């Protein structure tokens, strides 16, 4: 089959916007860092808001900072079709994770308006606040608020500098006590559709530019604190030590073994801090995070139980204390069969074989699955790389993904 005909959206406009946005938060290392409620995020939202206005959309931000561009349909009061993603990034991240979904939705809706395509339902392009969770160690703040599930506890979560979500919101002019107003009523959203880079290698292996997502693996984030005894590196015999880092290292290896024993489970220790942190001091405390995922919640939680047991046994055997804090627990979700079918029809129209695949990465749609049907489209990632500067999807593949999104939105909004 042909690799996908692009005869509606403006691929040059899409690409130039993607490259312009990627310069906001650019690091010397070549990556992008745009944390939520920061100057960089504000600059990114201002730029996208200006493009939304150029596209003829009515633009607003809700109480949690979600940026929304609306195109009314024939029935302005009909349930809205949401399409978008996020503008925040991981530290030193790539150009496409998030922005492709926001700017792709904008390009699709701008094309619908420019071509005078009639649609019954209003369509809203949305850039969700803080999807990544890179600043406050739990993510999807904007989509939780839109689903009405952001809690007062969430607003008290602190970043590495002790700044709470609420304080960070106030620092950019938002009112945390108003977040409830961002929630959408049941029945008010017809569907949520997101275009995103795959961040894996399935499409590349199948030599396909785009694919249809069947479901999203659920991320469980935990923080482990191993508490031993700091001591002199030179005078403390090995048998008398309570070395927190040595114990933590044993737990990290147990984490890897537990996940590797399953078919799809993945486990990552992405952050580790040792204190006091002197060359000649036995670590008294080792703190690390665990990101544990599977598309099957039962399997994920069984692996979690096993890891907790192993960690308790290792620390007990060494005479150390262990504290485990849950940072976020997001259940895996399935994408709507109806939306997957609409997407497959559009793919076939474009001459693309409709390949279905799960998402190992988490996405805002997970928070909306209780509110409305959710659907996701993936665009091929070069070597499956993401969350670092080498993240790359070609202009052609991005355009094919956006053309597919455009055709899907035209169908879903009618
Ligand atoms: O962590 C994730 O899966 C996503 O990139 N937020
Ligand atoms: Mn990401
Ligand atoms: Mn993302």
CSV table of C-alpha atoms and ligand atoms in Angstrom, one decimal:
chain,number,residue,atom,x,y,z
A,1,UNK,CA,0.0,0.0,0.0
A,2,UNK,CA,1.1,3.6,-0.6
A,3,UNK,CA,2.8,5.2,2.4
A,4,UNK,CA,0.0,7.7,2.9
A,5,UNK,CA,-1.5,10.5,0.8
A,6,UNK,CA,-1.3,14.0,2.4
A,7,UNK,CA,-3.8,16.1,0.5
A,8,UNK,CA,-5.4,18.3,3.1
A,9,UNK,CA,-3.2,19.6,5.9
A,10,UNK,CA,-0.4,22.1,5.4
A,11,UNK,CA,2.8,20.1,6.2
A,12,UNK,CA,5.2,23.1,5.8
A,13,UNK,CA,3.2,25.1,8.4
A,14,UNK,CA,3.1,22.1,10.8
A,15,UNK,CA,6.8,21.5,10.5
A,16,UNK,CA,7.9,25.2,10.9
A,17,UNK,CA,5.7,25.5,14.0
A,18,UNK,CA,7.2,22.3,15.5
A,19,UNK,CA,10.7,23.6,15.0
A,20,UNK,CA,9.9,27.1,16.3
A,21,UNK,CA,8.3,25.7,19.4
A,22,UNK,CA,11.2,23.4,20.0
A,23,UNK,CA,13.5,26.4,20.5
A,24,UNK,CA,11.6,27.3,23.7
A,25,UNK,CA,13.5,25.7,26.5
A,26,UNK,CA,16.4,24.6,24.3
A,27,UNK,CA,19.4,23.4,26.4
A,28,UNK,CA,23.1,23.6,25.5
A,29,UNK,CA,23.0,19.8,25.3
A,30,UNK,CA,20.5,20.1,22.4
A,31,UNK,CA,17.5,18.8,24.4
A,32,UNK,CA,14.4,20.7,25.5
A,33,UNK,CA,13.5,21.5,29.1
A,34,UNK,CA,10.1,23.0,29.7
A,35,UNK,CA,8.8,22.3,33.2
A,36,UNK,CA,5.2,23.1,34.2
A,37,UNK,CA,4.4,26.6,35.7
A,38,UNK,CA,7.7,28.0,34.5
A,39,UNK,CA,8.7,30.9,32.2
A,40,UNK,CA,9.5,28.4,29.4
A,41,UNK,CA,6.0,26.9,29.6
A,42,UNK,CA,4.4,30.3,29.6
A,43,UNK,CA,6.4,31.3,26.5
A,44,UNK,CA,5.3,28.0,24.8
A,45,UNK,CA,1.7,28.5,25.6
A,46,UNK,CA,1.8,32.2,24.4
A,47,UNK,CA,3.2,31.1,21.1
A,48,UNK,CA,0.7,28.3,20.6
A,49,UNK,CA,-2.2,30.6,21.7
A,50,UNK,CA,-1.1,33.1,19.0
A,51,UNK,CA,-1.2,30.4,16.4
A,52,UNK,CA,-4.6,29.2,17.7
A,53,UNK,CA,-5.9,32.8,17.2
A,54,UNK,CA,-4.3,33.0,13.7
A,55,UNK,CA,-6.3,29.8,13.0
A,56,UNK,CA,-9.5,31.5,13.9
A,57,UNK,CA,-10.1,29.6,17.2
A,58,UNK,CA,-11.4,31.2,20.4
A,59,UNK,CA,-8.7,30.8,22.9
A,60,UNK,CA,-8.8,30.5,26.7
A,61,UNK,CA,-6.9,28.9,29.6
A,62,UNK,CA,-8.8,27.0,32.3
A,63,UNK,CA,-8.2,27.2,36.0
A,64,UNK,CA,-5.3,24.7,36.0
A,65,UNK,CA,-3.6,26.3,33.0
A,66,UNK,CA,-4.8,24.0,30.2
A,67,UNK,CA,-4.6,26.0,27.0
A,68,UNK,CA,-7.8,25.5,24.9
A,69,UNK,CA,-8.5,26.7,21.3
A,70,UNK,CA,-12.2,26.1,20.3
A,71,UNK,CA,-13.8,25.8,16.8
A,72,UNK,CA,-17.6,25.9,17.2
A,73,UNK,CA,-19.6,23.4,15.1
A,74,UNK,CA,-23.2,23.5,13.7
A,75,UNK,CA,-24.5,22.7,17.2
A,76,UNK,CA,-22.4,24.8,19.6
A,77,UNK,CA,-24.0,23.0,22.6
A,78,UNK,CA,-23.3,19.5,21.4
A,79,UNK,CA,-20.7,17.5,23.3
A,80,UNK,CA,-17.2,18.7,22.4
A,81,UNK,CA,-14.5,16.7,20.6
A,82,UNK,CA,-11.1,17.2,22.3
A,83,UNK,CA,-7.8,16.8,20.5
A,84,UNK,CA,-4.4,17.6,21.8
A,85,UNK,CA,-1.5,16.6,24.1
A,86,UNK,CA,1.0,18.5,26.3
A,87,UNK,CA,3.7,21.2,25.9
A,88,UNK,CA,5.7,20.4,29.1
A,89,UNK,CA,8.8,18.1,28.7
A,90,UNK,CA,11.1,15.9,30.6
A,91,UNK,CA,14.5,17.4,31.5
A,92,UNK,CA,16.6,17.6,28.3
A,93,UNK,CA,13.8,16.0,26.3
A,94,UNK,CA,13.0,15.8,22.6
A,95,UNK,CA,11.2,18.1,20.1
A,96,UNK,CA,8.2,16.0,19.5
A,97,UNK,CA,6.9,14.4,22.7
A,98,UNK,CA,3.7,16.4,23.3
A,99,UNK,CA,4.1,19.3,20.8
A,100,UNK,CA,3.4,17.0,17.9
A,101,UNK,CA,0.0,16.3,19.4
A,102,UNK,CA,-0.8,19.9,20.2
A,103,UNK,CA,0.4,21.4,16.9
A,104,UNK,CA,-1.0,18.4,15.0
A,105,UNK,CA,-4.4,19.0,16.4
A,106,UNK,CA,-4.1,22.7,15.7
A,107,UNK,CA,-3.1,22.0,12.1
A,108,UNK,CA,-6.0,19.5,11.7
A,109,UNK,CA,-8.6,21.9,13.1
A,110,UNK,CA,-7.2,24.9,11.2
A,111,UNK,CA,-7.5,22.9,8.0
A,112,UNK,CA,-11.1,21.9,8.8
A,113,UNK,CA,-11.9,25.6,9.2
A,114,UNK,CA,-9.9,26.8,6.2
A,115,UNK,CA,-11.6,24.1,4.0
A,116,UNK,CA,-15.0,24.9,5.4
A,117,UNK,CA,-15.6,21.3,6.4
A,118,UNK,CA,-18.9,21.2,8.2
A,119,UNK,CA,-19.0,19.5,11.6
A,120,UNK,CA,-21.8,19.1,14.1
A,121,UNK,CA,-19.7,19.0,17.3
A,122,UNK,CA,-17.4,21.8,18.5
A,123,UNK,CA,-13.7,20.8,18.4
A,124,UNK,CA,-11.3,22.0,21.1
A,125,UNK,CA,-7.5,21.8,20.7
A,126,UNK,CA,-6.0,21.4,24.1
A,127,UNK,CA,-2.5,21.6,25.6
A,128,UNK,CA,-2.7,19.9,29.0
A,129,UNK,CA,-0.7,21.2,31.9
A,130,UNK,CA,2.1,19.0,33.2
A,131,UNK,CA,1.6,15.6,31.6
A,132,UNK,CA,5.1,14.4,32.2
A,133,UNK,CA,5.3,14.7,36.0
A,134,UNK,CA,8.9,15.7,35.7
A,135,UNK,CA,8.6,18.5,38.3
A,136,UNK,CA,6.3,17.2,41.0
A,137,UNK,CA,6.9,13.4,40.6
A,138,UNK,CA,3.3,12.8,39.5
A,139,UNK,CA,1.9,13.8,36.2
A,140,UNK,CA,-1.1,14.5,34.1
A,141,UNK,CA,-2.2,17.5,36.3
A,142,UNK,CA,-4.2,19.2,33.6
A,143,UNK,CA,-6.0,16.1,32.4
A,144,UNK,CA,-6.8,15.1,36.0
A,145,UNK,CA,-8.3,18.5,36.6
A,146,UNK,CA,-10.4,18.3,33.4
A,147,UNK,CA,-11.6,14.8,34.6
A,148,UNK,CA,-12.4,16.3,38.0
A,149,UNK,CA,-9.9,14.0,39.8
A,150,UNK,CA,-7.2,16.5,40.8
A,151,UNK,CA,-7.2,16.5,44.6
A,152,UNK,CA,-6.1,18.8,47.4
A,153,UNK,CA,-3.3,16.4,48.1
A,154,UNK,CA,-2.1,16.6,44.6
A,155,UNK,CA,-1.9,20.4,45.0
A,156,UNK,CA,0.4,19.9,48.0
A,157,UNK,CA,3.0,17.8,46.2
A,158,UNK,CA,6.4,19.5,46.2
A,159,UNK,CA,9.1,19.8,43.7
A,160,UNK,CA,12.8,19.4,44.5
A,161,UNK,CA,12.9,23.0,45.9
A,162,UNK,CA,9.9,22.4,48.2
A,163,UNK,CA,7.6,24.4,46.0
A,164,UNK,CA,4.1,23.0,46.0
A,165,UNK,CA,1.9,22.6,42.9
A,166,UNK,CA,-0.4,25.2,44.5
A,167,UNK,CA,2.4,27.7,45.0
A,168,UNK,CA,3.8,27.1,41.5
A,169,UNK,CA,0.3,27.7,40.1
A,170,UNK,CA,0.0,31.0,42.0
A,171,UNK,CA,3.5,32.0,40.8
A,172,UNK,CA,2.1,32.1,37.2
A,173,UNK,CA,-1.2,33.8,38.2
A,174,UNK,CA,-3.4,30.7,38.5
A,175,UNK,CA,-5.7,30.1,41.5
A,176,UNK,CA,-5.4,26.6,42.9
A,177,UNK,CA,-8.6,26.9,44.8
A,178,UNK,CA,-10.4,27.3,41.4
A,179,UNK,CA,-9.2,24.0,39.9
A,180,UNK,CA,-12.6,22.4,40.3
A,181,UNK,CA,-13.9,24.8,37.6
A,182,UNK,CA,-11.6,23.1,35.0
A,183,UNK,CA,-13.6,19.8,35.4
A,184,UNK,CA,-15.9,18.9,32.4
A,185,UNK,CA,-19.4,17.6,33.2
A,186,UNK,CA,-20.3,13.9,32.4
A,187,UNK,CA,-21.6,13.8,28.8
A,188,UNK,CA,-20.0,17.1,27.8
A,189,UNK,CA,-17.1,15.5,25.9
A,190,UNK,CA,-17.9,13.2,22.9
A,191,UNK,CA,-14.3,11.9,22.5
A,192,UNK,CA,-10.7,12.7,23.2
A,193,UNK,CA,-8.2,12.0,20.4
A,194,UNK,CA,-4.4,12.3,20.7
A,195,UNK,CA,-1.6,12.1,18.2
A,196,UNK,CA,1.8,11.2,19.7
A,197,UNK,CA,5.1,9.9,18.8
A,198,UNK,CA,5.4,6.1,19.4
A,199,UNK,CA,8.6,6.4,21.5
A,200,UNK,CA,9.1,2.7,20.6
A,201,UNK,CA,10.2,0.6,17.6
A,202,UNK,CA,7.1,-1.2,16.4
A,203,UNK,CA,6.2,1.1,13.6
A,204,UNK,CA,9.8,1.3,12.4
A,205,UNK,CA,10.0,-2.5,12.4
A,206,UNK,CA,6.8,-2.7,10.4
A,207,UNK,CA,8.0,0.1,8.0
A,208,UNK,CA,4.9,2.1,8.7
A,209,UNK,CA,4.6,5.9,9.3
A,210,UNK,CA,1.7,5.7,11.7
A,211,UNK,CA,-0.3,3.3,13.9
A,212,UNK,CA,-3.5,3.0,16.0
A,213,UNK,CA,-3.2,2.6,19.8
A,214,UNK,CA,-5.2,-0.2,21.4
A,215,UNK,CA,-4.4,0.6,25.1
A,216,UNK,CA,-2.1,2.5,27.4
A,217,UNK,CA,0.1,0.8,30.0
A,218,UNK,CA,-0.5,2.1,33.5
A,219,UNK,CA,2.5,3.7,35.3
A,220,UNK,CA,3.0,3.1,39.0
A,221,UNK,CA,5.6,5.4,40.6
A,222,UNK,CA,7.1,4.6,44.1
A,223,UNK,CA,9.8,6.3,46.1
A,224,UNK,CA,12.1,4.1,48.2
A,225,UNK,CA,14.1,5.4,51.2
A,226,UNK,CA,16.7,3.0,52.6
A,227,UNK,CA,17.9,4.2,56.0
A,228,UNK,CA,21.2,2.8,57.4
A,229,UNK,CA,24.1,4.4,59.3
A,230,UNK,CA,26.5,6.9,57.9
A,231,UNK,CA,30.1,6.1,59.1
A,232,UNK,CA,33.8,6.5,58.5
A,233,UNK,CA,34.8,4.7,55.3
A,234,UNK,CA,38.3,3.9,56.7
A,235,UNK,CA,37.6,2.7,60.2
A,236,UNK,CA,34.3,0.7,59.9
A,237,UNK,CA,34.8,-3.0,59.3
A,238,UNK,CA,32.6,-4.4,56.5
A,239,UNK,CA,30.7,-6.7,58.9
A,240,UNK,CA,29.8,-3.7,61.1
A,241,UNK,CA,28.3,-1.5,58.4
A,242,UNK,CA,24.7,-0.5,57.6
A,243,UNK,CA,25.4,0.7,54.1
A,244,UNK,CA,22.2,2.2,52.7
A,245,UNK,CA,23.5,2.3,49.1
A,246,UNK,CA,24.8,-1.3,49.1
A,247,UNK,CA,21.3,-2.4,50.2
A,248,UNK,CA,19.6,-0.1,47.6
A,249,UNK,CA,21.8,-1.6,44.9
A,250,UNK,CA,20.6,-5.0,45.8
A,251,UNK,CA,17.0,-3.8,45.7
A,252,UNK,CA,17.5,-2.2,42.2
A,253,UNK,CA,18.9,-5.5,40.9
A,254,UNK,CA,15.9,-7.3,42.4
A,255,UNK,CA,13.6,-4.8,40.6
A,256,UNK,CA,15.3,-5.6,37.2
A,257,UNK,CA,15.0,-9.3,37.8
A,258,UNK,CA,11.3,-9.1,38.8
A,259,UNK,CA,10.3,-7.2,35.7
A,260,UNK,CA,12.5,-9.2,33.3
A,261,UNK,CA,10.6,-12.3,34.4
A,262,UNK,CA,7.4,-11.0,32.9
A,263,UNK,CA,6.4,-10.7,29.2
A,264,UNK,CA,5.5,-7.0,29.0
A,265,UNK,CA,6.3,-5.5,32.4
A,266,UNK,CA,8.9,-2.7,32.5
A,267,UNK,CA,10.6,-1.3,35.5
A,268,UNK,CA,12.9,1.7,35.8
A,269,UNK,CA,14.9,3.3,38.6
A,270,UNK,CA,15.4,6.7,37.1
A,271,UNK,CA,16.4,8.7,40.1
A,272,UNK,CA,18.9,7.9,43.0
A,273,UNK,CA,20.2,10.2,45.7
A,274,UNK,CA,22.8,9.2,48.3
A,275,UNK,CA,23.5,11.0,51.6
A,276,UNK,CA,25.6,12.4,53.2
A,277,UNK,CA,27.4,11.9,49.9
A,278,UNK,CA,31.1,12.1,50.9
A,279,UNK,CA,33.7,10.0,49.2
A,280,UNK,CA,34.9,8.7,52.6
A,281,UNK,CA,31.4,8.3,54.3
A,282,UNK,CA,29.4,5.1,54.3
A,283,UNK,CA,26.0,6.1,52.9
A,284,UNK,CA,23.4,6.5,55.6
A,285,UNK,CA,20.5,7.1,53.3
A,286,UNK,CA,19.7,6.1,49.7
A,287,UNK,CA,16.6,7.3,48.1
A,288,UNK,CA,15.4,6.1,44.7
A,289,UNK,CA,12.3,6.1,42.5
A,290,UNK,CA,10.6,3.2,40.7
A,291,UNK,CA,8.5,3.5,37.5
A,292,UNK,CA,6.7,0.2,37.0
A,293,UNK,CA,4.3,-0.5,34.1
A,294,UNK,CA,2.3,-3.1,32.3
A,295,UNK,CA,-0.8,-3.0,30.1
A,296,UNK,CA,-2.2,-5.7,32.6
A,297,UNK,CA,-2.8,-4.1,36.0
A,298,UNK,CA,-3.0,-7.5,37.7
A,299,UNK,CA,0.5,-8.4,36.5
A,300,UNK,CA,1.9,-5.0,37.3
A,301,UNK,CA,0.6,-5.1,40.9
A,302,UNK,CA,1.8,-8.7,41.4
A,303,UNK,CA,5.3,-7.6,40.4
A,304,UNK,CA,4.9,-4.6,42.7
A,305,UNK,CA,4.1,-7.0,45.6
A,306,UNK,CA,7.1,-9.1,44.8
A,307,UNK,CA,9.5,-6.1,44.7
A,308,UNK,CA,8.2,-4.8,48.0
A,309,UNK,CA,8.7,-8.2,49.6
A,310,UNK,CA,12.2,-8.4,48.2
A,311,UNK,CA,13.1,-4.9,49.4
A,312,UNK,CA,11.8,-5.6,52.9
A,313,UNK,CA,13.8,-8.9,53.1
A,314,UNK,CA,17.0,-7.3,51.9
A,315,UNK,CA,16.8,-4.4,54.4
A,316,UNK,CA,15.7,-6.6,57.3
A,317,UNK,CA,18.6,-9.0,56.6
A,318,UNK,CA,21.0,-6.0,56.7
A,319,UNK,CA,19.4,-4.4,59.8
A,320,UNK,CA,18.3,-1.3,57.8
A,321,UNK,CA,15.0,0.6,57.7
A,322,UNK,CA,12.9,0.9,54.6
A,323,UNK,CA,10.2,3.5,53.7
A,324,UNK,CA,8.1,3.2,50.5
A,325,UNK,CA,5.9,6.1,49.4
A,326,UNK,CA,3.4,5.8,46.5
A,327,UNK,CA,3.8,8.8,44.1
A,328,UNK,CA,1.2,7.9,41.5
A,329,UNK,CA,-0.7,4.8,40.6
A,330,UNK,CA,-2.5,5.1,37.1
A,331,UNK,CA,-4.5,2.1,35.9
A,332,UNK,CA,-3.9,0.9,32.3
A,333,UNK,CA,-6.7,1.9,30.0
A,334,UNK,CA,-8.1,0.6,26.7
A,335,UNK,CA,-8.7,2.8,23.8
A,336,UNK,CA,-12.3,3.0,22.3
A,337,UNK,CA,-13.0,0.3,19.8
A,338,UNK,CA,-15.2,2.8,17.9
A,339,UNK,CA,-12.4,5.4,17.6
A,340,UNK,CA,-9.9,2.7,16.6
A,341,UNK,CA,-12.3,1.6,13.8
A,342,UNK,CA,-12.7,5.3,12.6
A,343,UNK,CA,-8.9,5.6,12.6
A,344,UNK,CA,-8.5,2.4,10.6
A,345,UNK,CA,-11.0,3.5,8.0
A,346,UNK,CA,-9.1,6.8,7.6
A,347,UNK,CA,-5.8,4.9,7.4
A,348,UNK,CA,-7.1,2.7,4.6
A,349,UNK,CA,-8.5,5.8,2.8
A,350,UNK,CA,-4.9,7.1,2.9
A,351,UNK,CA,-3.4,3.9,1.7
A,352,UNK,CA,-1.8,3.0,5.0
A,353,UNK,CA,-2.1,-0.5,6.5
A,354,UNK,CA,-3.9,0.1,9.9
A,355,UNK,CA,-1.5,-1.4,12.4
A,356,UNK,CA,-2.6,-1.6,16.0
A,357,UNK,CA,-0.2,-1.4,18.9
A,358,UNK,CA,-0.2,-0.8,22.7
A,359,UNK,CA,1.4,2.3,24.3
A,360,UNK,CA,4.1,1.6,26.9
A,361,UNK,CA,4.2,5.3,27.6
A,362,UNK,CA,1.6,7.0,29.7
A,363,UNK,CA,-0.6,9.8,28.2
A,364,UNK,CA,-3.3,12.3,29.3
A,365,UNK,CA,-6.0,10.1,27.7
A,366,UNK,CA,-5.6,7.8,30.7
A,367,UNK,CA,-7.2,10.4,32.9
A,368,UNK,CA,-10.1,11.0,30.5
A,369,UNK,CA,-11.1,7.3,30.0
A,370,UNK,CA,-13.8,7.7,32.7
A,371,UNK,CA,-15.2,10.8,31.1
A,372,UNK,CA,-15.3,9.9,27.3
A,373,UNK,CA,-14.1,7.4,24.7
A,374,UNK,CA,-10.3,7.9,24.1
A,375,UNK,CA,-8.3,7.2,21.0
A,376,UNK,CA,-4.6,7.6,20.1
A,377,UNK,CA,-2.6,7.7,16.9
A,378,UNK,CA,1.2,7.1,16.9
A,379,UNK,CA,3.8,8.4,14.5
A,380,UNK,CA,7.0,6.4,13.9
A,381,UNK,CA,10.0,7.2,16.1
A,382,UNK,CA,13.5,6.8,14.7
A,383,UNK,CA,15.2,4.0,16.6
A,384,UNK,CA,12.4,4.2,19.1
A,385,UNK,CA,14.3,7.0,20.9
A,386,UNK,CA,12.4,9.5,23.1
A,387,UNK,CA,12.9,11.5,26.3
A,388,UNK,CA,16.2,12.7,25.0
A,389,UNK,CA,17.6,15.1,22.3
A,390,UNK,CA,17.9,12.4,19.6
A,391,UNK,CA,14.1,12.0,19.6
A,392,UNK,CA,13.1,12.2,15.9
A,393,UNK,CA,10.1,11.8,13.6
A,394,UNK,CA,10.5,12.8,9.9
A,395,UNK,CA,8.5,15.7,8.5
A,396,UNK,CA,6.8,13.2,6.2
A,397,UNK,CA,5.7,10.9,9.0
A,398,UNK,CA,4.5,13.8,11.1
A,399,UNK,CA,2.4,15.1,8.2
A,400,UNK,CA,0.9,11.6,7.6
A,401,UNK,CA,0.0,11.4,11.3
A,402,UNK,CA,-1.6,14.8,11.2
A,403,UNK,CA,-3.5,14.0,8.0
A,404,UNK,CA,-4.8,10.9,9.7
A,405,UNK,CA,-5.8,12.9,12.7
A,406,UNK,CA,-7.5,15.5,10.5
A,407,UNK,CA,-9.6,12.8,8.8
A,408,UNK,CA,-10.4,11.1,12.1
A,409,UNK,CA,-11.6,14.4,13.6
A,410,UNK,CA,-13.8,15.2,10.6
A,411,UNK,CA,-15.5,11.8,11.1
A,412,UNK,CA,-15.7,12.0,14.9
A,413,UNK,CA,-17.0,15.6,15.0
A,414,UNK,CA,-20.0,14.6,12.8
B,1,LIG,O1,6.2,8.8,31.3
B,1,LIG,C1,5.5,8.6,30.3
B,1,LIG,O2,5.2,7.5,30.0
B,1,LIG,C2,5.1,9.8,29.5
B,1,LIG,O3,6.1,10.2,28.7
B,1,LIG,N1,4.6,10.8,30.4
B,2,LIG,MN1,7.0,11.9,27.7
B,3,LIG,MN1,4.1,12.7,25.9
